Coordinates of C-alpha atoms in Angstrom, one line a residue:
M46 CA 138.3 110.4 100.9
T47 CA 138.8 111.9 97.5
G48 CA 141.9 109.9 96.7
A49 CA 143.5 112.8 94.9
P50 CA 146.5 114.8 96.1
Q51 CA 145.8 118.5 96.6
A52 CA 148.9 120.7 96.5
Q53 CA 149.1 123.5 99.0
S54 CA 152.7 124.8 98.9
G55 CA 156.1 123.7 97.7
G56 CA 157.5 120.2 98.1
A57 CA 158.3 117.6 95.5
F58 CA 155.6 115.7 93.7
P59 CA 154.8 112.7 95.9
S60 CA 155.8 109.2 94.9
T61 CA 153.6 106.2 94.9
E62 CA 155.2 105.2 98.2
D63 CA 154.2 108.6 99.6
H64 CA 150.7 108.0 98.6
R65 CA 150.7 104.6 100.3
W66 CA 152.0 105.9 103.6
M67 CA 149.8 109.0 103.7
R68 CA 146.8 106.9 103.1
R69 CA 147.9 104.8 106.0
A70 CA 148.3 107.9 108.1
L71 CA 144.7 108.9 107.2
T72 CA 143.5 105.5 108.3
V73 CA 145.4 105.8 111.6
A74 CA 143.8 109.2 112.2
E75 CA 140.3 107.5 112.0
Q76 CA 141.2 105.8 115.3
S77 CA 140.9 109.2 117.0
L78 CA 137.4 109.8 115.6
F79 CA 135.6 109.6 118.9
V80 CA 138.3 110.8 121.2
S81 CA 140.3 113.8 119.9
N82 CA 137.8 116.7 120.3
P83 CA 138.3 119.6 120.5
N84 CA 141.7 118.7 118.8
P85 CA 141.8 117.6 115.2
R86 CA 142.0 113.9 114.2
V87 CA 145.6 113.4 113.2
G88 CA 147.5 110.3 112.1
C89 CA 151.3 109.9 112.0
V90 CA 153.3 107.0 110.4
L91 CA 157.1 106.7 110.7
V92 CA 158.8 105.0 107.8
R93 CA 162.5 104.3 106.9
G94 CA 163.7 102.7 103.7
G95 CA 160.1 101.8 102.8
R96 CA 159.6 99.9 106.0
W97 CA 157.0 100.8 108.6
L98 CA 158.5 101.6 112.0
A99 CA 155.6 103.0 114.2
E100 CA 152.4 104.9 114.1
G101 CA 150.1 106.9 116.3
C102 CA 147.0 109.0 116.4
T103 CA 145.8 111.9 118.5
Q104 CA 144.8 110.8 122.0
Q105 CA 142.2 112.3 124.3
V106 CA 142.5 116.0 125.1
G107 CA 145.6 116.6 127.2
G108 CA 147.2 113.4 125.9
R109 CA 149.8 112.9 123.2
H110 CA 149.3 114.3 119.7
A111 CA 149.8 111.9 116.8
E112 CA 153.5 112.6 116.3
A113 CA 154.3 112.2 120.0
Q114 CA 152.2 109.0 120.2
A115 CA 154.1 107.5 117.2
L116 CA 157.5 108.4 118.7
H117 CA 156.3 106.9 122.0
E118 CA 155.2 103.7 120.4
A119 CA 158.6 103.5 118.6
A120 CA 160.4 104.0 121.9
L121 CA 158.3 101.3 123.6
Q122 CA 159.4 98.8 120.9
G123 CA 163.0 99.9 121.1
V124 CA 162.9 101.2 117.5
D125 CA 165.5 103.8 116.4
V126 CA 163.6 106.4 114.2
R127 CA 166.7 108.5 113.3
G128 CA 166.7 109.2 109.5
A129 CA 163.0 108.2 109.2
T130 CA 160.2 110.0 107.3
A131 CA 157.1 111.0 109.2
F132 CA 153.9 111.0 107.3
V133 CA 151.6 113.4 109.2
T134 CA 148.0 114.2 108.1
L135 CA 148.1 117.7 109.7
E136 CA 151.1 120.1 110.2
P137 CA 153.0 119.4 113.4
C138 CA 152.2 122.1 116.0
S139 CA 154.8 124.6 116.9
H140 CA 153.4 126.1 120.1
T141 CA 152.9 124.9 123.7
G142 CA 149.2 124.3 124.4
R143 CA 148.1 121.4 126.5
T144 CA 151.1 119.5 125.2
P145 CA 154.6 120.5 124.0
P146 CA 155.3 121.3 120.3
C147 CA 155.3 118.2 118.1
A148 CA 157.7 119.9 115.6
D149 CA 160.3 120.0 118.4
A150 CA 159.7 116.3 119.2
L151 CA 160.3 115.3 115.6
I152 CA 163.5 117.4 115.4
A153 CA 164.8 115.9 118.7
A154 CA 164.0 112.4 117.4
G155 CA 166.3 112.9 114.3
I156 CA 163.5 112.7 111.7
E157 CA 164.9 113.4 108.3
R158 CA 161.8 114.2 106.3
V159 CA 158.2 115.1 107.1
V160 CA 155.3 114.7 104.6
V161 CA 152.4 116.9 105.7
G162 CA 148.8 116.4 104.4
L163 CA 147.4 119.8 105.3
R164 CA 148.9 123.1 106.6
D165 CA 147.3 123.7 110.0
P166 CA 144.5 126.3 109.7
N167 CA 144.9 127.1 113.4
P168 CA 146.3 130.6 113.5
K169 CA 148.6 129.6 116.4
V170 CA 150.3 127.2 113.9
A171 CA 149.6 128.3 110.3
G172 CA 152.9 127.2 108.8
R173 CA 155.1 127.8 111.8
G174 CA 155.6 124.1 112.4
I175 CA 156.7 123.6 108.9
E176 CA 159.1 126.6 109.2
R177 CA 160.6 125.2 112.4
L178 CA 161.2 121.8 110.8
R179 CA 162.8 123.3 107.7
A180 CA 165.0 125.6 109.9
A181 CA 166.3 122.4 111.6
G182 CA 167.3 121.0 108.2
I183 CA 164.4 118.7 107.8
R184 CA 162.9 118.3 104.3
V185 CA 159.1 119.0 104.4
D186 CA 156.7 118.3 101.6
V187 CA 153.2 119.7 102.0
G188 CA 149.8 119.0 100.5
L189 CA 149.4 115.3 99.9
F190 CA 145.7 114.4 100.2
A191 CA 145.0 117.8 101.8
E192 CA 141.3 117.6 100.8
D193 CA 140.9 114.3 102.6
V194 CA 142.4 115.8 105.8
V195 CA 139.8 118.7 105.6
A196 CA 137.0 116.1 105.1
Q197 CA 138.3 114.2 108.1
N198 CA 138.3 117.3 110.2
P199 CA 135.6 119.6 108.9
G200 CA 134.6 120.9 112.4
F201 CA 138.2 121.7 113.5
C202 CA 138.9 123.4 110.1
A203 CA 135.6 125.3 110.2
R204 CA 136.2 126.6 113.8
M205 CA 139.7 127.7 112.9
T206 CA 138.8 129.5 109.7
R207 CA 135.3 130.9 110.1
G208 CA 134.9 130.7 113.9
T209 CA 131.8 128.4 113.9
P210 CA 131.5 124.6 114.0
W211 CA 130.5 122.2 111.2
L212 CA 126.8 121.4 111.6
W213 CA 124.9 118.5 110.2
L214 CA 121.3 117.5 110.4
K215 CA 120.4 113.9 111.1
S216 CA 117.0 112.7 110.0
A217 CA 115.1 109.5 109.6
A218 CA 112.2 109.5 107.3
S219 CA 109.9 107.4 105.1
F220 CA 110.4 107.2 101.4
D221 CA 107.9 110.0 100.9
G222 CA 109.8 112.2 103.3
R223 CA 107.8 111.9 106.5
M224 CA 109.6 112.0 109.9
A225 CA 106.5 111.1 111.9
L226 CA 102.8 110.4 111.7
P227 CA 100.4 113.3 112.0
D228 CA 100.1 112.7 115.7
G229 CA 103.9 112.8 116.1
R230 CA 104.6 109.1 116.5
S231 CA 107.9 108.1 114.9
Q232 CA 109.2 105.0 116.7
W233 CA 110.4 103.4 114.6
I234 CA 110.5 104.5 111.0
T235 CA 113.9 103.0 110.4
G236 CA 115.4 99.7 111.5
D237 CA 118.1 98.8 114.0
A238 CA 121.0 99.1 111.7
A239 CA 120.2 102.7 110.7
R240 CA 119.6 103.6 114.4
D241 CA 122.9 102.1 115.4
D242 CA 124.7 104.0 112.6
G243 CA 123.0 107.2 113.9
H244 CA 124.6 106.6 117.3
R245 CA 128.0 106.4 115.6
W246 CA 127.4 109.9 114.1
R247 CA 126.4 111.1 117.6
A248 CA 129.6 109.7 119.1
R249 CA 131.9 111.6 116.7
A250 CA 130.2 115.0 117.4
C251 CA 131.2 117.4 120.1
M252 CA 127.6 118.2 120.8
V253 CA 124.2 116.7 120.0
L254 CA 121.6 119.5 119.7
T255 CA 117.8 119.4 119.7
G256 CA 114.9 121.7 120.2
I257 CA 112.6 122.0 123.1
G258 CA 109.7 120.7 121.0
T259 CA 111.5 117.4 120.6
I260 CA 112.1 117.2 124.3
L261 CA 108.5 117.9 125.1
A262 CA 107.2 115.4 122.5
D263 CA 109.6 112.5 122.9
D264 CA 111.6 113.1 126.1
P265 CA 114.7 111.6 124.5
M266 CA 118.1 111.1 126.2
L267 CA 120.2 111.8 123.1
D268 CA 123.2 110.0 124.5
V269 CA 125.3 107.3 122.7
R270 CA 124.2 103.8 123.6
A271 CA 124.3 101.6 120.5
I272 CA 128.1 101.6 120.2
E273 CA 131.0 101.8 122.6
T274 CA 132.6 105.2 123.0
P275 CA 135.2 106.6 125.4
R276 CA 133.4 109.9 125.5
Q277 CA 129.8 111.2 125.4
P278 CA 129.1 114.3 123.5
V279 CA 127.6 117.3 125.3
R280 CA 123.8 117.2 124.8
A281 CA 122.1 120.6 124.3
V282 CA 118.6 122.0 124.0
L283 CA 117.5 125.1 122.2
D284 CA 114.8 126.4 124.6
T285 CA 114.0 130.0 123.8
Q286 CA 111.3 130.4 126.6
F287 CA 113.2 128.2 129.1
V288 CA 110.3 125.7 129.6
L289 CA 112.5 122.6 130.0
G290 CA 111.0 120.3 132.6
E291 CA 113.3 119.6 135.5
Q292 CA 112.5 115.9 135.3
A293 CA 113.2 115.5 131.6
R294 CA 115.2 112.3 130.9
I295 CA 118.0 114.2 129.2
I296 CA 118.9 115.5 132.7
N297 CA 120.7 112.5 134.0
G298 CA 123.9 113.9 135.6
D299 CA 126.0 114.1 132.4
P300 CA 126.7 117.5 130.9
V301 CA 123.7 119.2 129.3
W302 CA 123.6 122.8 127.9
V303 CA 120.4 124.7 127.6
F304 CA 120.3 127.8 125.3
T305 CA 117.6 130.3 126.1
T306 CA 116.7 134.0 125.8
R307 CA 114.7 134.0 129.1
P308 CA 117.0 133.8 132.2
D309 CA 115.5 132.3 135.4
A310 CA 118.1 132.4 138.1
G311 CA 116.4 130.1 140.5
K312 CA 115.7 127.4 137.9
A313 CA 119.1 127.7 136.4
A314 CA 120.7 127.2 139.9
R315 CA 118.6 124.1 140.5
L316 CA 119.6 122.7 137.1
S317 CA 123.3 123.6 137.6
A318 CA 123.3 121.3 140.6
R319 CA 122.5 118.5 138.2
N320 CA 125.2 119.4 135.7
V321 CA 123.0 121.5 133.5
R322 CA 124.6 124.7 132.2
V323 CA 122.1 127.5 131.2
I324 CA 123.4 129.9 128.5
V325 CA 121.5 133.1 127.8
L326 CA 121.9 134.3 124.2
P327 CA 120.3 137.2 122.4
A328 CA 117.0 137.0 120.4
D329 CA 116.7 137.5 116.7
N330 CA 114.4 140.0 115.0
Q331 CA 111.5 137.5 115.2
G332 CA 111.9 137.0 119.0
G333 CA 113.5 133.5 118.6
L334 CA 116.9 132.7 119.8
S335 CA 119.6 134.0 117.4
L336 CA 121.0 131.0 115.6
A337 CA 123.9 133.0 114.4
A338 CA 124.8 134.0 118.0
L339 CA 124.5 130.3 119.0
M340 CA 127.0 129.2 116.3
R341 CA 129.5 131.9 117.3
W342 CA 129.2 130.9 121.0
L343 CA 129.8 127.3 120.1
G344 CA 132.9 128.2 118.1
E345 CA 134.3 130.3 121.0
H346 CA 133.8 127.3 123.3
E347 CA 135.7 124.7 121.3
I348 CA 132.8 122.9 119.7
N349 CA 134.0 121.4 116.4
E350 CA 131.0 119.4 115.1
V351 CA 127.3 119.8 116.0
H352 CA 124.9 116.9 115.4
V353 CA 121.3 118.1 115.2
E354 CA 118.4 115.7 115.9
A355 CA 115.3 117.9 115.9
G356 CA 111.9 118.4 114.5
A357 CA 110.9 120.1 111.3
R358 CA 110.7 123.5 112.8
L359 CA 114.3 123.8 114.0
Q360 CA 115.6 121.9 111.0
G361 CA 113.8 124.4 108.7
A362 CA 115.1 127.4 110.6
L363 CA 118.7 126.1 110.3
I364 CA 118.3 125.5 106.6
Q365 CA 116.8 128.9 106.0
A366 CA 119.6 130.5 108.0
R367 CA 122.1 128.7 105.8
L368 CA 123.8 127.1 108.7
V369 CA 123.6 123.5 107.6
D370 CA 126.8 122.2 106.2
E371 CA 125.8 118.5 105.9
W372 CA 122.8 116.2 106.1
V373 CA 122.8 112.6 107.2
A374 CA 119.4 111.3 106.1
Y375 CA 118.1 107.8 106.8
L376 CA 115.4 106.7 104.3
A377 CA 113.1 103.8 105.0
P378 CA 111.3 101.9 102.2
S379 CA 107.9 102.8 103.5
I380 CA 105.1 105.3 102.6
L381 CA 103.4 107.2 105.4
G382 CA 101.2 109.6 103.4
D383 CA 100.0 112.5 105.6
G384 CA 102.5 113.2 108.3
Q385 CA 105.3 115.5 109.5
G386 CA 107.8 116.5 106.9
L387 CA 111.6 117.0 107.1
A388 CA 111.7 120.8 107.3
A389 CA 109.3 123.5 108.0
L390 CA 110.9 126.6 106.5
P391 CA 110.0 129.9 108.2
A392 CA 109.5 131.4 104.7
P393 CA 108.2 129.4 101.8
V394 CA 110.3 128.7 98.7
E395 CA 108.3 130.5 95.9
A396 CA 110.4 129.4 92.9
L397 CA 112.6 126.5 92.0
D398 CA 115.7 128.6 91.6
Q399 CA 115.3 129.6 95.3
A400 CA 115.6 126.0 96.5
Y401 CA 118.2 125.2 99.1
R402 CA 120.4 122.9 97.2
Y403 CA 122.9 120.2 98.4
E404 CA 125.1 117.7 96.7
F405 CA 125.1 113.9 97.4
L406 CA 128.3 112.6 99.0
D407 CA 127.5 108.9 99.4
V408 CA 124.8 106.3 99.8
A409 CA 125.0 103.3 102.1
H410 CA 122.6 100.4 102.6
L411 CA 121.9 99.7 106.3
G412 CA 119.7 96.7 106.7
R413 CA 116.5 97.5 104.8
D414 CA 117.2 101.2 104.9
M415 CA 119.5 103.6 103.2
R416 CA 121.7 106.4 104.4
L417 CA 122.2 109.4 102.2
R418 CA 124.8 112.0 102.9
L419 CA 124.4 115.5 101.4
R420 CA 126.6 118.6 101.7
D421 CA 126.2 122.3 101.0
P422 CA 128.6 122.7 98.1
A423 CA 129.1 126.4 98.6
R424 CA 129.9 126.0 102.3
W425 CA 132.3 123.2 101.6
Q426 CA 134.1 125.1 98.8
A427 CA 134.5 128.1 101.2
L428 CA 136.0 125.9 103.8
A429 CA 138.3 124.2 101.4
E430 CA 139.6 127.6 100.1
A431 CA 140.0 128.9 103.6
C432 CA 142.3 125.9 104.3
G433 CA 144.4 126.8 101.2
L434 CA 143.0 124.2 98.8
K435 CA 142.6 125.5 95.3
R436 CA 139.4 125.2 93.2
E437 CA 139.9 122.6 90.6

């Protein structure tokens, strides 16, 4: 989190108490990290006279949104919330989707004031929830820690504003940037703590994506095993020529998507019976599968965050196509010398000013290893501005 309030529109300057309770709402929203997709992660805290009353976060899809969950928890405890303030990280919805409008629930409960972190970038909401609350006589202040809310929901915000998910690469490499030995062996460059942390990043994604080269070389399962999670992300394979073996370990009965340019109706039918969905997408000018078409398709099918674990070729193609929003890189304190690098760019970088540049977000020690998080500053800035945040 940035820790700095980001004004969006109107509202009084927030008090120290407002800061306190909105930070609490952001913490509550973290509880929905693994469960809310494709909905955003939202937290709601109900407060009256400086006293906490109840709180809630977004439940699994089809379940209660954060506001409704907080009101439900208050009702279970017999707590009267009339006259309370609701601190909500994202604007309450105003439309009926899988659940009724949260704005109406707050109005019916007698809430007196609502503090909103971020105006909802969903075109179906986009300020209408705030308008409905104000029309009912409720005071609404908007924009407290708005950048933190975007950072908590980059995939949802990206899908709503640009029509494509938030994509990050996950890599594990030696200190000299090698993901594998020359013969492809890579188990294990990093230690247990780094690998467990990598599973946490898998768990928060809507989809884990790899390339057919990784499937053929390593035969991975790509599911979440190291931590408990109520939901497994969809696992997907980029397989232009549709050469995926029907006995690959990734085909285990859980949902798998295969993206290809070469339809094979018979093979697709056999795989379909084993919960594998085959999606045919157009090729690019070089005969490979169009990565831009892939990203558009994912956005249209409610994929918020894509976690890529792949080899240097796919990683390089995504980097050169400027589709990488973030990088989660695990670095081991070892030197491998000759070996397979992080990214094989389709076209070489011929001058330093042509380098693909990222900014560091944070560094964490995980056992003997380190985790570096990097982000594309231009893509982040574009997302922030699309969500109504002003450039500082």
